Coordinates of C-alpha atoms in Angstrom, one line a residue:
Chain A
M16 CA -14.5 -15.4 4.7
K17 CA -11.4 -13.6 3.3
A18 CA -11.7 -9.8 2.9
S19 CA -10.1 -8.1 0.0
Y20 CA -6.3 -7.7 -0.1
L21 CA -6.7 -4.0 -0.8
L22 CA -8.8 -3.5 2.3
E23 CA -6.3 -5.3 4.4
I24 CA -3.4 -3.2 3.3
A25 CA -5.4 0.0 3.6
T26 CA -6.6 -1.0 7.1
R27 CA -3.0 -1.6 8.3
R28 CA -2.0 1.9 7.2
L29 CA -5.2 3.6 8.2
T30 CA -5.8 2.2 11.7
P31 CA -2.9 3.9 13.4
L32 CA -3.6 7.2 11.6
L33 CA -7.3 7.1 12.7
L34 CA -6.3 6.4 16.3
L35 CA -3.8 9.3 16.2
F36 CA -6.4 11.6 14.7
S37 CA -8.9 10.6 17.4
L38 CA -6.4 11.5 20.1
W39 CA -5.9 14.9 18.4
A40 CA -9.6 15.5 18.3
L41 CA -9.9 14.5 22.0
L42 CA -7.1 17.0 23.0
R43 CA -8.3 20.0 21.1
G44 CA -11.8 19.5 22.3
H45 CA -11.8 22.0 25.1
N46 CA -11.7 25.2 23.1
A47 CA -12.3 24.0 19.5
P48 CA -14.6 21.5 17.8
G49 CA -13.7 18.0 19.0
G50 CA -13.8 16.3 22.4
G51 CA -14.1 12.9 24.0
F52 CA -17.3 11.8 22.3
I53 CA -16.3 12.5 18.7
G54 CA -12.8 11.3 19.4
G55 CA -14.1 8.1 20.8
L56 CA -16.3 7.5 17.7
M57 CA -13.2 8.0 15.5
A58 CA -11.2 5.5 17.5
A59 CA -14.1 3.1 17.4
S60 CA -14.3 3.4 13.6
A61 CA -10.7 2.5 13.4
F62 CA -11.4 -0.7 15.3
G63 CA -14.5 -1.2 13.1
F64 CA -12.3 -1.1 10.0
Y65 CA -10.0 -3.6 11.6
S66 CA -12.7 -6.0 12.4
I67 CA -14.2 -5.8 8.9
S68 CA -10.8 -6.7 7.5
F69 CA -9.5 -9.2 10.0
G70 CA -12.5 -10.4 11.9
P71 CA -13.7 -9.9 15.5
T72 CA -11.2 -12.3 17.1
A73 CA -8.2 -10.5 15.7
T74 CA -9.7 -7.2 16.7
R75 CA -10.1 -8.4 20.3
A76 CA -6.4 -9.3 20.3
Y77 CA -5.5 -5.9 18.7
L78 CA -7.5 -4.0 21.3
R79 CA -5.8 -6.0 24.1
V80 CA -8.4 -5.1 26.8
D81 CA -12.0 -6.3 27.1
P82 CA -14.2 -3.5 25.7
F83 CA -16.5 -4.1 28.7
M84 CA -13.6 -3.2 31.0
L85 CA -13.0 -0.1 28.8
I86 CA -16.6 1.1 29.6
G87 CA -16.0 0.6 33.3
T88 CA -12.7 2.3 33.3
G89 CA -14.1 5.2 31.3
V90 CA -17.0 5.9 33.6
A91 CA -14.8 5.5 36.6
T92 CA -12.3 8.1 35.2
S93 CA -15.1 10.6 34.6
L94 CA -16.6 10.0 38.0
F95 CA -13.1 10.5 39.6
S96 CA -12.7 13.8 37.7
G97 CA -15.9 14.9 39.3
L98 CA -15.1 13.7 42.8
L99 CA -11.7 15.3 42.7
A100 CA -13.4 18.7 43.3
W101 CA -14.5 17.4 46.7
F102 CA -11.0 17.2 48.0
F103 CA -10.6 20.9 47.3
G104 CA -13.9 21.7 49.0
K105 CA -15.7 22.5 45.8
P106 CA -19.1 21.0 44.6
F107 CA -19.1 17.8 42.6
L108 CA -17.9 18.3 39.0
T109 CA -16.4 21.7 39.5
G110 CA -13.5 22.2 37.0
L111 CA -10.1 22.5 38.6
W112 CA -7.2 24.0 36.6
T113 CA -3.4 24.1 36.9
K114 CA -0.9 25.9 34.7
L115 CA 2.3 24.1 33.7
D116 CA 5.0 26.7 33.4
W117 CA 7.6 24.3 32.2
A118 CA 5.4 23.3 29.2
G119 CA 4.9 26.8 28.0
G120 CA 2.0 27.8 30.2
L121 CA -0.1 24.8 29.2
K122 CA -3.4 24.7 31.1
L123 CA -4.5 21.3 32.4
G124 CA -7.8 20.6 34.1
T125 CA -10.3 18.1 35.3
P126 CA -12.6 18.7 32.3
L127 CA -9.9 17.0 30.2
L128 CA -9.9 14.0 32.5
F129 CA -13.6 13.9 32.2
D130 CA -13.3 13.9 28.4
V131 CA -10.8 11.1 28.6
G132 CA -13.4 9.1 30.5
V133 CA -16.0 9.8 27.9
Y134 CA -13.5 8.9 25.1
L135 CA -12.8 5.5 26.7
T136 CA -16.5 4.8 27.4
V137 CA -17.5 5.6 23.8
I138 CA -14.8 3.3 22.4
G139 CA -15.9 0.6 24.8
V140 CA -19.6 0.8 24.0
T141 CA -19.2 1.1 20.2
V142 CA -16.6 -1.6 19.9
S143 CA -18.5 -4.1 22.0
L144 CA -21.7 -3.4 20.0
L145 CA -19.8 -3.9 16.7
L146 CA -18.0 -7.1 17.9
H147 CA -21.2 -8.6 19.3
L148 CA -23.0 -8.0 16.0
E149 CA -20.2 -9.6 14.1
E150 CA -19.8 -12.6 16.4
D151 CA -23.4 -13.6 16.5
Chain B
M8 CA -22.2 23.0 49.3
N9 CA -24.0 19.9 50.3
P10 CA -22.5 16.5 49.4
M11 CA -25.5 14.8 51.0
L12 CA -27.5 15.4 47.8
I13 CA -24.9 13.9 45.5
L14 CA -24.0 10.8 47.5
P15 CA -27.4 9.1 46.9
I16 CA -26.6 9.3 43.1
V17 CA -22.9 8.6 43.3
I18 CA -22.9 5.6 45.7
P19 CA -25.0 3.3 43.3
L20 CA -22.7 4.3 40.5
I21 CA -19.6 3.5 42.5
T22 CA -21.1 0.2 43.5
A23 CA -21.9 -0.7 39.9
L24 CA -18.4 0.3 38.7
A25 CA -16.8 -1.7 41.5
L26 CA -18.9 -4.7 40.4
V27 CA -17.9 -4.3 36.7
L28 CA -14.2 -3.6 37.3
S29 CA -13.7 -6.3 39.9
G30 CA -15.0 -8.8 37.4
W31 CA -16.6 -10.7 40.3
N32 CA -19.7 -12.8 40.0
G33 CA -21.6 -15.2 42.2
R34 CA -21.3 -14.9 46.0
K35 CA -18.7 -12.2 46.1
A36 CA -20.5 -9.9 43.7
A37 CA -23.7 -10.4 45.7
W38 CA -22.2 -9.3 49.0
L39 CA -20.5 -6.3 47.4
A40 CA -23.9 -5.3 45.9
L41 CA -25.5 -5.7 49.3
I42 CA -22.9 -3.5 51.0
G43 CA -23.5 -0.9 48.3
A44 CA -27.2 -1.1 48.8
L45 CA -26.9 -0.7 52.5
A46 CA -24.6 2.3 52.1
H47 CA -27.1 3.8 49.7
F48 CA -29.9 3.3 52.2
A49 CA -27.9 4.8 55.1
V50 CA -27.0 7.9 53.0
N51 CA -30.6 8.3 51.9
I52 CA -31.9 8.1 55.5
S53 CA -29.5 10.8 56.6
L54 CA -30.6 13.0 53.7
L55 CA -34.2 12.5 54.8
L56 CA -33.3 13.5 58.4
G57 CA -31.4 16.5 57.1
V58 CA -34.4 17.7 55.1
V59 CA -36.9 17.1 57.9
N60 CA -34.7 19.1 60.3
G61 CA -33.2 21.7 58.0
G62 CA -35.9 22.3 55.3
I63 CA -35.5 22.0 51.5
Q64 CA -31.9 21.6 50.4
A65 CA -30.4 22.3 47.0
T66 CA -26.9 21.9 45.5
Y67 CA -25.4 23.1 42.2
L68 CA -23.2 20.8 40.2
G69 CA -19.9 22.2 39.0
D70 CA -20.5 25.4 41.0
W71 CA -22.8 26.8 38.3
S72 CA -25.6 28.4 40.2
A73 CA -29.3 28.0 39.4
P74 CA -30.9 28.6 37.0
Y75 CA -27.9 28.0 34.7
G76 CA -26.3 24.9 36.0
I77 CA -27.7 21.5 37.0
T78 CA -29.5 21.7 40.3
L79 CA -30.3 18.9 42.7
V80 CA -33.1 19.6 45.1
A81 CA -34.4 17.5 48.0
D82 CA -37.7 18.6 49.5
N83 CA -39.8 16.4 51.8
L84 CA -41.4 14.4 49.0
A85 CA -38.1 13.8 47.1
A86 CA -36.2 12.9 50.3
A87 CA -38.9 10.5 51.5
L88 CA -39.1 8.7 48.2
V89 CA -35.3 8.5 48.0
A90 CA -35.2 7.0 51.5
V91 CA -37.9 4.4 50.5
T92 CA -35.9 3.7 47.4
G93 CA -32.9 2.8 49.6
L94 CA -35.0 0.4 51.7
M95 CA -36.3 -1.3 48.5
G96 CA -32.8 -1.5 47.1
T97 CA -31.6 -3.2 50.2
T98 CA -34.4 -5.7 50.6
V99 CA -34.7 -6.6 47.0
C100 CA -30.9 -7.0 46.7
L101 CA -31.1 -9.4 49.7
F102 CA -33.8 -11.4 47.9
G103 CA -31.7 -11.4 44.7
I104 CA -28.7 -13.0 46.5
R105 CA -30.7 -16.1 47.5
D106 CA -32.4 -16.2 44.1
N107 CA -28.9 -16.4 42.6
L108 CA -29.8 -14.0 39.9
D109 CA -26.3 -13.2 38.9
E110 CA -26.0 -16.7 37.6
S111 CA -29.5 -17.5 36.4
C112 CA -29.8 -14.3 34.3
G113 CA -26.2 -13.9 33.3
R114 CA -23.4 -11.7 34.5
G115 CA -24.3 -8.2 35.2
F116 CA -27.6 -8.3 37.2
F117 CA -26.2 -6.5 40.2
P118 CA -24.4 -3.6 38.3
L119 CA -27.6 -3.0 36.3
F120 CA -29.7 -3.2 39.5
H121 CA -27.5 -0.4 41.0
L122 CA -27.7 1.7 37.8
L123 CA -31.5 1.4 38.1
L124 CA -31.3 2.6 41.7
M125 CA -29.1 5.5 40.5
G126 CA -31.7 6.4 37.8
V127 CA -34.6 6.3 40.2
T128 CA -32.8 8.4 42.9
G129 CA -31.6 10.9 40.3
A130 CA -35.1 11.3 39.0
F131 CA -36.4 12.1 42.5
L132 CA -33.6 14.6 43.2
A133 CA -33.5 16.4 39.8
G134 CA -34.3 20.1 40.0
D135 CA -34.2 20.6 36.3
I136 CA -36.8 19.4 33.9
F137 CA -34.2 18.2 31.3
N138 CA -32.2 16.5 33.9
L139 CA -35.4 14.6 34.9
Y140 CA -35.6 13.4 31.3
V141 CA -32.0 12.2 31.4
W142 CA -32.7 10.2 34.6
F143 CA -35.8 8.7 33.0
E144 CA -33.6 7.5 30.2
V145 CA -31.0 6.0 32.6
M146 CA -33.8 4.2 34.3
L147 CA -35.3 3.1 31.1
I148 CA -32.0 1.7 29.7
A149 CA -31.2 -0.2 32.9
S150 CA -34.7 -1.6 33.3
F151 CA -34.9 -2.6 29.7
I152 CA -31.7 -4.6 29.9
L153 CA -32.8 -6.2 33.2
L154 CA -36.0 -7.2 31.6
A155 CA -34.5 -8.6 28.4
K156 CA -31.5 -10.2 30.1
G157 CA -33.0 -13.6 30.7
G158 CA -33.4 -14.0 26.9
S159 CA -36.4 -16.3 26.9
R160 CA -39.2 -15.8 24.5
I161 CA -41.7 -14.4 27.0
E162 CA -39.1 -11.9 28.4
L163 CA -38.2 -10.6 24.9
I164 CA -41.8 -10.1 24.0
A165 CA -42.4 -8.3 27.3
S166 CA -39.4 -6.0 26.9
V167 CA -40.3 -5.0 23.3
K168 CA -43.7 -3.9 24.5
Y169 CA -42.1 -2.2 27.5
V170 CA -39.4 -0.3 25.6
T171 CA -41.7 0.8 22.8
M172 CA -44.2 2.4 25.0
N173 CA -41.6 4.0 27.2
L174 CA -39.7 5.4 24.2
V175 CA -43.0 7.0 22.9
S176 CA -43.4 8.5 26.4
S177 CA -39.9 9.9 26.3
A178 CA -40.4 11.5 22.9
I179 CA -43.6 13.2 24.1
F180 CA -41.8 14.3 27.3
L181 CA -39.0 15.8 25.2
A182 CA -41.5 17.6 23.0
G183 CA -43.1 19.2 26.1
I184 CA -39.7 20.3 27.4
G185 CA -38.8 21.8 24.0
L186 CA -42.1 23.8 24.0
L187 CA -41.5 25.2 27.5
Y188 CA -37.9 26.0 26.8
A189 CA -38.7 27.8 23.5
K190 CA -41.2 30.0 25.3
T191 CA -39.5 30.7 28.7
G192 CA -35.8 30.1 28.0
T193 CA -35.2 28.1 31.1
L194 CA -35.3 24.5 32.2
N195 CA -34.9 24.9 35.9
M196 CA -38.2 23.9 37.5
A197 CA -38.1 26.6 40.2
D198 CA -37.2 29.2 37.6
L199 CA -40.0 27.9 35.3
A200 CA -42.5 28.2 38.1
L201 CA -41.3 31.8 38.8
K202 CA -41.4 32.9 35.2
L203 CA -44.9 31.4 34.6
N204 CA -46.2 33.0 37.8
E205 CA -44.9 36.4 36.6
N206 CA -46.1 36.1 33.0
P207 CA -49.1 33.8 33.0
D208 CA -49.5 32.2 29.6
A209 CA -52.5 29.9 29.6
R210 CA -52.0 28.5 26.2
L211 CA -48.4 27.5 26.9
V212 CA -49.3 26.0 30.2
L213 CA -52.1 24.0 28.7
S214 CA -50.2 22.8 25.7
S215 CA -47.0 21.8 27.4
G216 CA -49.0 20.5 30.3
A217 CA -50.8 18.1 28.0
F218 CA -47.5 16.8 26.7
F219 CA -46.3 16.2 30.3
L220 CA -49.5 14.7 31.4
T221 CA -49.4 12.2 28.5
A222 CA -45.7 11.4 29.0
F223 CA -45.9 10.9 32.7
G224 CA -49.2 9.2 32.4
I225 CA -47.6 6.5 30.3
K226 CA -44.8 6.1 32.8
A227 CA -47.2 5.9 35.7
A228 CA -49.5 3.5 33.7
V229 CA -52.8 5.4 34.0
F230 CA -56.0 4.9 32.0
P231 CA -55.9 4.7 28.9
V232 CA -52.2 4.0 28.5
Y233 CA -51.6 1.3 31.1
F234 CA -51.6 -1.7 28.8
W235 CA -47.8 -2.0 28.6
L236 CA -47.5 -2.8 32.3
P237 CA -49.4 -6.1 32.7
A238 CA -47.9 -7.1 29.3
S239 CA -44.4 -6.9 30.7
Y240 CA -44.2 -7.2 34.5
H241 CA -45.1 -10.9 34.6
A242 CA -42.0 -11.9 32.7
P243 CA -38.8 -11.1 34.6
P244 CA -37.4 -13.0 37.7
T245 CA -39.0 -12.1 41.0
A246 CA -36.4 -9.6 42.3
V247 CA -36.5 -7.6 39.0
A248 CA -40.3 -7.6 38.9
A249 CA -40.4 -6.5 42.6
I250 CA -38.1 -3.5 42.1
F251 CA -39.9 -2.5 38.9
S252 CA -43.3 -2.7 40.6
G253 CA -42.2 -0.8 43.6
L254 CA -40.4 2.1 42.0
L255 CA -40.8 2.6 38.2
T256 CA -44.4 3.7 37.9
K257 CA -44.0 5.7 41.1
V258 CA -41.4 7.8 39.4
G259 CA -44.1 8.8 36.9
V260 CA -46.5 9.6 39.7
Y261 CA -43.8 11.7 41.4
A262 CA -43.1 13.6 38.2
L263 CA -46.9 14.3 37.8
M264 CA -47.1 15.6 41.4
R265 CA -44.0 17.7 41.0
T266 CA -44.9 19.4 37.7
F267 CA -48.6 19.9 38.4
T268 CA -48.0 21.4 41.9
L269 CA -44.9 23.5 40.9
I270 CA -45.0 24.5 37.2
F271 CA -48.5 24.1 35.8
T272 CA -50.5 25.8 38.5
Q273 CA -52.6 28.2 36.5
D274 CA -56.1 27.4 35.1
Q275 CA -55.9 24.1 36.9
E276 CA -59.6 23.3 36.9
F277 CA -59.6 21.7 33.5
V278 CA -56.5 19.6 34.3
T279 CA -57.8 18.5 37.7
D280 CA -61.2 17.6 36.3
L281 CA -59.4 15.5 33.7
L282 CA -57.1 13.9 36.2
L283 CA -60.1 13.0 38.5
V284 CA -61.8 11.1 35.6
V285 CA -58.5 9.4 34.7
A286 CA -58.0 8.4 38.3
G287 CA -61.5 6.9 38.6
L288 CA -61.1 4.9 35.3
T289 CA -57.6 3.8 36.2
M290 CA -58.8 2.4 39.5
V291 CA -61.8 0.6 37.9
M292 CA -60.0 -0.8 34.9
G293 CA -57.0 -2.0 36.9
V294 CA -59.1 -3.8 39.5
L295 CA -61.3 -5.4 36.9
G296 CA -58.2 -6.6 35.1
A297 CA -56.9 -8.1 38.3
V298 CA -60.1 -9.9 39.1
S299 CA -60.1 -11.6 35.7
Q300 CA -56.5 -13.0 36.0
N301 CA -55.4 -16.3 37.3
D302 CA -51.7 -15.8 37.6
I303 CA -50.3 -14.3 40.8
R304 CA -47.9 -11.9 39.1
R305 CA -50.5 -10.8 36.6
I306 CA -53.0 -10.1 39.4
L307 CA -50.4 -8.1 41.2
S308 CA -49.5 -6.2 38.0
F309 CA -53.1 -5.1 37.4
H310 CA -53.3 -4.0 41.1
I311 CA -50.4 -1.6 40.5
I312 CA -52.6 0.2 38.0
S313 CA -55.6 0.4 40.2
Q314 CA -53.5 1.7 43.1
I315 CA -51.9 4.3 40.9
G316 CA -55.5 5.6 40.4
Y317 CA -55.8 6.4 44.1
M318 CA -52.6 8.5 44.0
I319 CA -53.8 10.4 41.0
M320 CA -57.1 10.9 42.8
G321 CA -55.2 12.6 45.6
L322 CA -53.4 14.8 43.2
A323 CA -56.6 15.6 41.3
L324 CA -58.5 16.8 44.4
M325 CA -55.6 19.2 45.0
S326 CA -56.5 20.0 48.6
P327 CA -53.9 19.8 51.4
L328 CA -55.6 16.7 52.9
A329 CA -55.8 15.0 49.5
I330 CA -52.1 15.6 48.6
A331 CA -51.1 14.4 52.1
G332 CA -53.2 11.3 51.4
A333 CA -51.5 10.8 48.0
V334 CA -48.0 11.1 49.6
F335 CA -49.0 8.7 52.4
Y336 CA -50.4 6.3 49.7
L337 CA -47.3 6.5 47.6
I338 CA -45.0 5.5 50.5
H339 CA -47.3 2.8 51.7
H340 CA -47.8 1.4 48.2
I341 CA -44.1 1.1 47.3
I342 CA -43.4 -1.0 50.4
V343 CA -46.5 -3.2 50.1
K344 CA -46.3 -3.8 46.4
T345 CA -42.6 -4.8 46.4
N346 CA -43.3 -7.1 49.3
L347 CA -46.3 -8.8 47.5
F348 CA -44.1 -9.5 44.5
L349 CA -41.4 -10.9 46.8
I350 CA -44.0 -13.1 48.5
G351 CA -45.3 -14.1 45.1
G352 CA -41.8 -15.4 44.4
I353 CA -41.8 -17.4 47.6
I354 CA -45.2 -18.9 46.7
A355 CA -43.9 -19.9 43.4
Y356 CA -40.7 -21.4 45.0
H357 CA -43.0 -23.7 47.0
G358 CA -45.1 -24.4 43.9
N359 CA -42.5 -25.7 41.6
G360 CA -41.8 -22.3 40.1
S361 CA -45.4 -21.8 39.0
Y362 CA -47.4 -18.7 39.4
E363 CA -50.6 -20.2 38.1
L364 CA -53.3 -20.3 40.8
K365 CA -54.7 -23.5 39.3
R366 CA -51.5 -25.4 40.1
L367 CA -50.9 -24.0 43.6
G368 CA -52.6 -25.0 46.8
G369 CA -52.2 -26.3 50.4
L370 CA -49.7 -23.7 51.4
F371 CA -51.6 -22.9 54.6
R372 CA -51.1 -26.4 55.9
H373 CA -47.4 -26.6 55.0
Q374 CA -46.3 -23.0 55.3
A375 CA -48.4 -21.4 57.9
W376 CA -45.9 -18.6 58.5
L377 CA -45.9 -17.7 54.8
A378 CA -49.6 -17.4 55.0
V379 CA -49.3 -14.8 57.8
L380 CA -46.6 -13.0 55.9
F381 CA -48.8 -12.8 52.8
L382 CA -51.8 -11.6 54.8
I383 CA -50.1 -8.5 56.1
P384 CA -49.4 -6.8 52.8
A385 CA -52.5 -8.3 51.1
M386 CA -54.9 -6.9 53.7
S387 CA -53.0 -3.7 53.7
L388 CA -53.4 -3.4 50.0
A389 CA -57.1 -4.0 50.3
G390 CA -57.3 -1.4 53.1
F391 CA -58.0 -3.3 56.3
P392 CA -57.5 -1.6 59.6
P393 CA -55.1 -1.4 61.3
L394 CA -52.7 -1.7 58.4
S395 CA -51.1 1.1 56.5
G396 CA -53.5 0.8 53.5
F397 CA -56.5 1.6 55.7
F398 CA -55.1 5.0 56.8
S399 CA -54.0 6.0 53.3
K400 CA -57.4 5.2 51.8
F401 CA -59.2 6.7 54.7
V402 CA -57.4 10.0 54.2
L403 CA -58.1 10.1 50.5
I404 CA -61.8 9.3 50.9
K405 CA -62.1 11.9 53.6
A406 CA -60.6 14.4 51.2
G407 CA -63.0 13.3 48.5
I408 CA -66.0 13.8 50.8
E409 CA -64.7 17.3 51.8
A410 CA -64.4 18.2 48.1
Q411 CA -68.0 16.7 47.6
S412 CA -66.8 14.6 44.7
W413 CA -69.2 11.8 45.6
W414 CA -68.7 9.7 42.6
I415 CA -64.9 9.3 43.1
V416 CA -65.5 8.4 46.7
A417 CA -68.0 5.7 45.6
V418 CA -65.5 4.4 43.0
A419 CA -62.7 4.3 45.5
L420 CA -64.8 2.3 48.0
M421 CA -66.0 -0.1 45.4
V422 CA -62.5 -0.7 44.0
S423 CA -61.4 -1.4 47.6
V424 CA -63.9 -4.2 47.9
L425 CA -62.8 -5.6 44.5
T426 CA -59.2 -5.5 45.7
L427 CA -60.2 -7.6 48.6
V428 CA -62.0 -10.0 46.3
S429 CA -58.8 -10.6 44.2
M430 CA -56.6 -10.9 47.3
S431 CA -58.9 -13.5 48.8
K432 CA -58.7 -15.3 45.5
I433 CA -55.0 -15.7 45.8
W434 CA -55.6 -16.7 49.5
N435 CA -58.2 -19.3 48.6
E436 CA -56.3 -20.8 45.6
A437 CA -52.7 -20.7 46.8
F438 CA -53.2 -21.3 50.6
W439 CA -56.6 -22.7 51.4
K440 CA -57.5 -25.3 48.7
P441 CA -55.9 -28.7 48.9
R442 CA -52.9 -29.0 46.6
A443 CA -53.1 -30.9 43.3
E444 CA -49.5 -32.3 43.4
E445 CA -47.4 -33.3 46.4
K446 CA -44.3 -31.2 46.3
G447 CA -42.3 -28.4 47.9
D448 CA -42.7 -28.9 51.7
G449 CA -39.2 -27.7 52.4
A450 CA -38.4 -24.7 54.6
T451 CA -38.3 -21.3 53.1
P452 CA -34.7 -20.1 52.8
V453 CA -33.7 -17.2 55.1
G454 CA -32.7 -15.1 52.1
F455 CA -36.3 -15.3 51.0
W456 CA -38.3 -14.6 54.1
M457 CA -36.0 -12.1 55.7
P458 CA -36.6 -9.3 53.1
A459 CA -40.4 -10.0 53.1
C460 CA -40.4 -9.9 56.9
I461 CA -38.6 -6.6 57.0
L462 CA -41.1 -5.0 54.6
A463 CA -44.1 -6.5 56.4
S464 CA -42.9 -5.2 59.7
V465 CA -42.5 -1.7 58.2
T466 CA -46.1 -2.0 56.9
L467 CA -47.2 -3.1 60.4
G468 CA -45.3 -0.3 62.0
I469 CA -46.9 2.3 59.8
G470 CA -50.3 0.7 60.5
L471 CA -50.0 0.6 64.3
N472 CA -48.5 4.1 64.5
P473 CA -49.6 6.1 61.5
G474 CA -49.3 9.5 63.3
P475 CA -45.7 10.4 62.4
L476 CA -46.0 9.5 58.8
F477 CA -49.3 11.3 58.5
E478 CA -47.9 14.4 60.0
F479 CA -44.9 14.2 57.7
S480 CA -47.3 13.8 54.7
Q481 CA -49.2 16.9 55.8
E482 CA -46.0 18.9 56.0
T483 CA -45.1 17.6 52.6
A484 CA -48.5 18.6 51.2
A485 CA -48.0 22.1 52.6
Q486 CA -44.6 22.3 51.0
L487 CA -46.0 21.1 47.6
L488 CA -49.0 23.5 47.6
N489 CA -46.9 26.5 48.6
S490 CA -44.2 26.5 46.0
E491 CA -42.6 29.7 47.2
R492 CA -40.4 27.7 49.7
Y493 CA -39.2 25.4 47.0
I494 CA -38.4 28.3 44.6
R495 CA -36.6 30.2 47.4
A496 CA -34.5 27.2 48.3
V497 CA -33.3 26.7 44.7
L498 CA -32.9 30.3 43.5
G499 CA -31.9 31.9 46.9
E500 CA -32.5 35.5 47.3
V501 CA -33.5 36.2 43.7
V502 CA -37.1 35.7 44.7
P503 CA -38.8 39.0 45.3

């Protein structure tokens, strides 16, 4: 089945934009609307577009990693961000923060790492569902 | 803070992740899964020892103190059930290795198995009613995939029934949580108990209690909402059915015990009267169902229901002795039931994979040791002295006599006799009668008899020396009936 030419062109332009936008949503999530879950859904919709236009096999190649592995990596990242607090003698999942002076006082913390884990997990789950539905 | 409360939840997750990320399957995955299960068991035992020696323990995730943050609490009941979960995880994992489940039911059996253990452990340790709901969902998702994974027609039919009924239960549970939260503004169980004690609100307690009773009743498979259980437990592979039968319904019973001793403690007469009737009917319907079946796994599934009735009976009588009996019964039942499902699997292994009693036979002549192995949990289930089932039933019936609820005592005794009838039916058909077809005289593989032997020796151990477990159950009952200690452990010095 050949999808429409318009769709293909549009997808080629839109996919990188959507992915960039999803990263932006992920990063602004701590203090403003956004975050790992919604960012992950946006990124997954980019891959969804791609697979409608070019088919699931091309999407797997475009994604480069197995979505199943993405789920595992995502959960592991979130778990690690929670366990990190133990090394500093705090209870599981306690948020730890550092201030980066060379980057204009940017605050980085384990909640962001946790959100990155959520982001990866959501992409993995959604994309593997979409691809399985298309492949069967 | 106390990492001992988090490790029982984190270790199965780490094991599952290691299994997924390593991409291993077959032998290597199985050994990794077994190591994870052993680590889980070891941590759970040390948690139990910590609770027995140091009293109720609580920890607050993310350093947000109760009642605002997520709380994990281990009292005697939770810690004991977590420890038994570890034992079940280890033995069933051992059985799963020999059964080669990772290959026969597709990649991912062991990661899902560990996620299921995580869900069950989390449900026991949750100190927050919404968190309990989340762990129920984790358990439901993991068990649903395990059930449907084989992909055969019978498994898919079973999993549709299973998941539909459990989703209904989750929705009802959530409605009950919403009701409580809207009225009291808290989800922490200790805080809820405190608030409801200070401002008794009979209408709120009755209405949300009804939601909880229905939701947990479905999970625990009590009359009249038990029908999903025998419709689904006969389908999956032995190891999956064994872990389901041991743990899943018991989480429902645990949740009933927790909420109705801690939160819904006012105007209890109506609820306990209702529970007592439900308990009696559950016992009778379950055992009648079992007597009418001719497939080992279906017989055992119906027996889960009738045994749940005994635990509910203990809860309904609500005296220290009755609760102690229910706790004793809970622990004894998990071990015996899982073991019976495992032995059912071994019987089928010698009977060309068939669980039909008609097609089995002659196992006593060819597999005498298997017959002995079967007799221990079977007689324990029926309540023969000196096995663990005798003492648990004895305590419950004594509590019934003390409460002068003669009819429930009569029902419990009659159901016991009928349990014996259906156990001797399996004995007669599978072991005693001459076999129809000549096949399956080979030795039982070590990976099959070893887990069954471990569980049977635990049953024997409890039966020959019931004192320590009974004292522990009495202590647990005292803890459950006097919720002040629980509240103080969670909320600290806030308590007046």
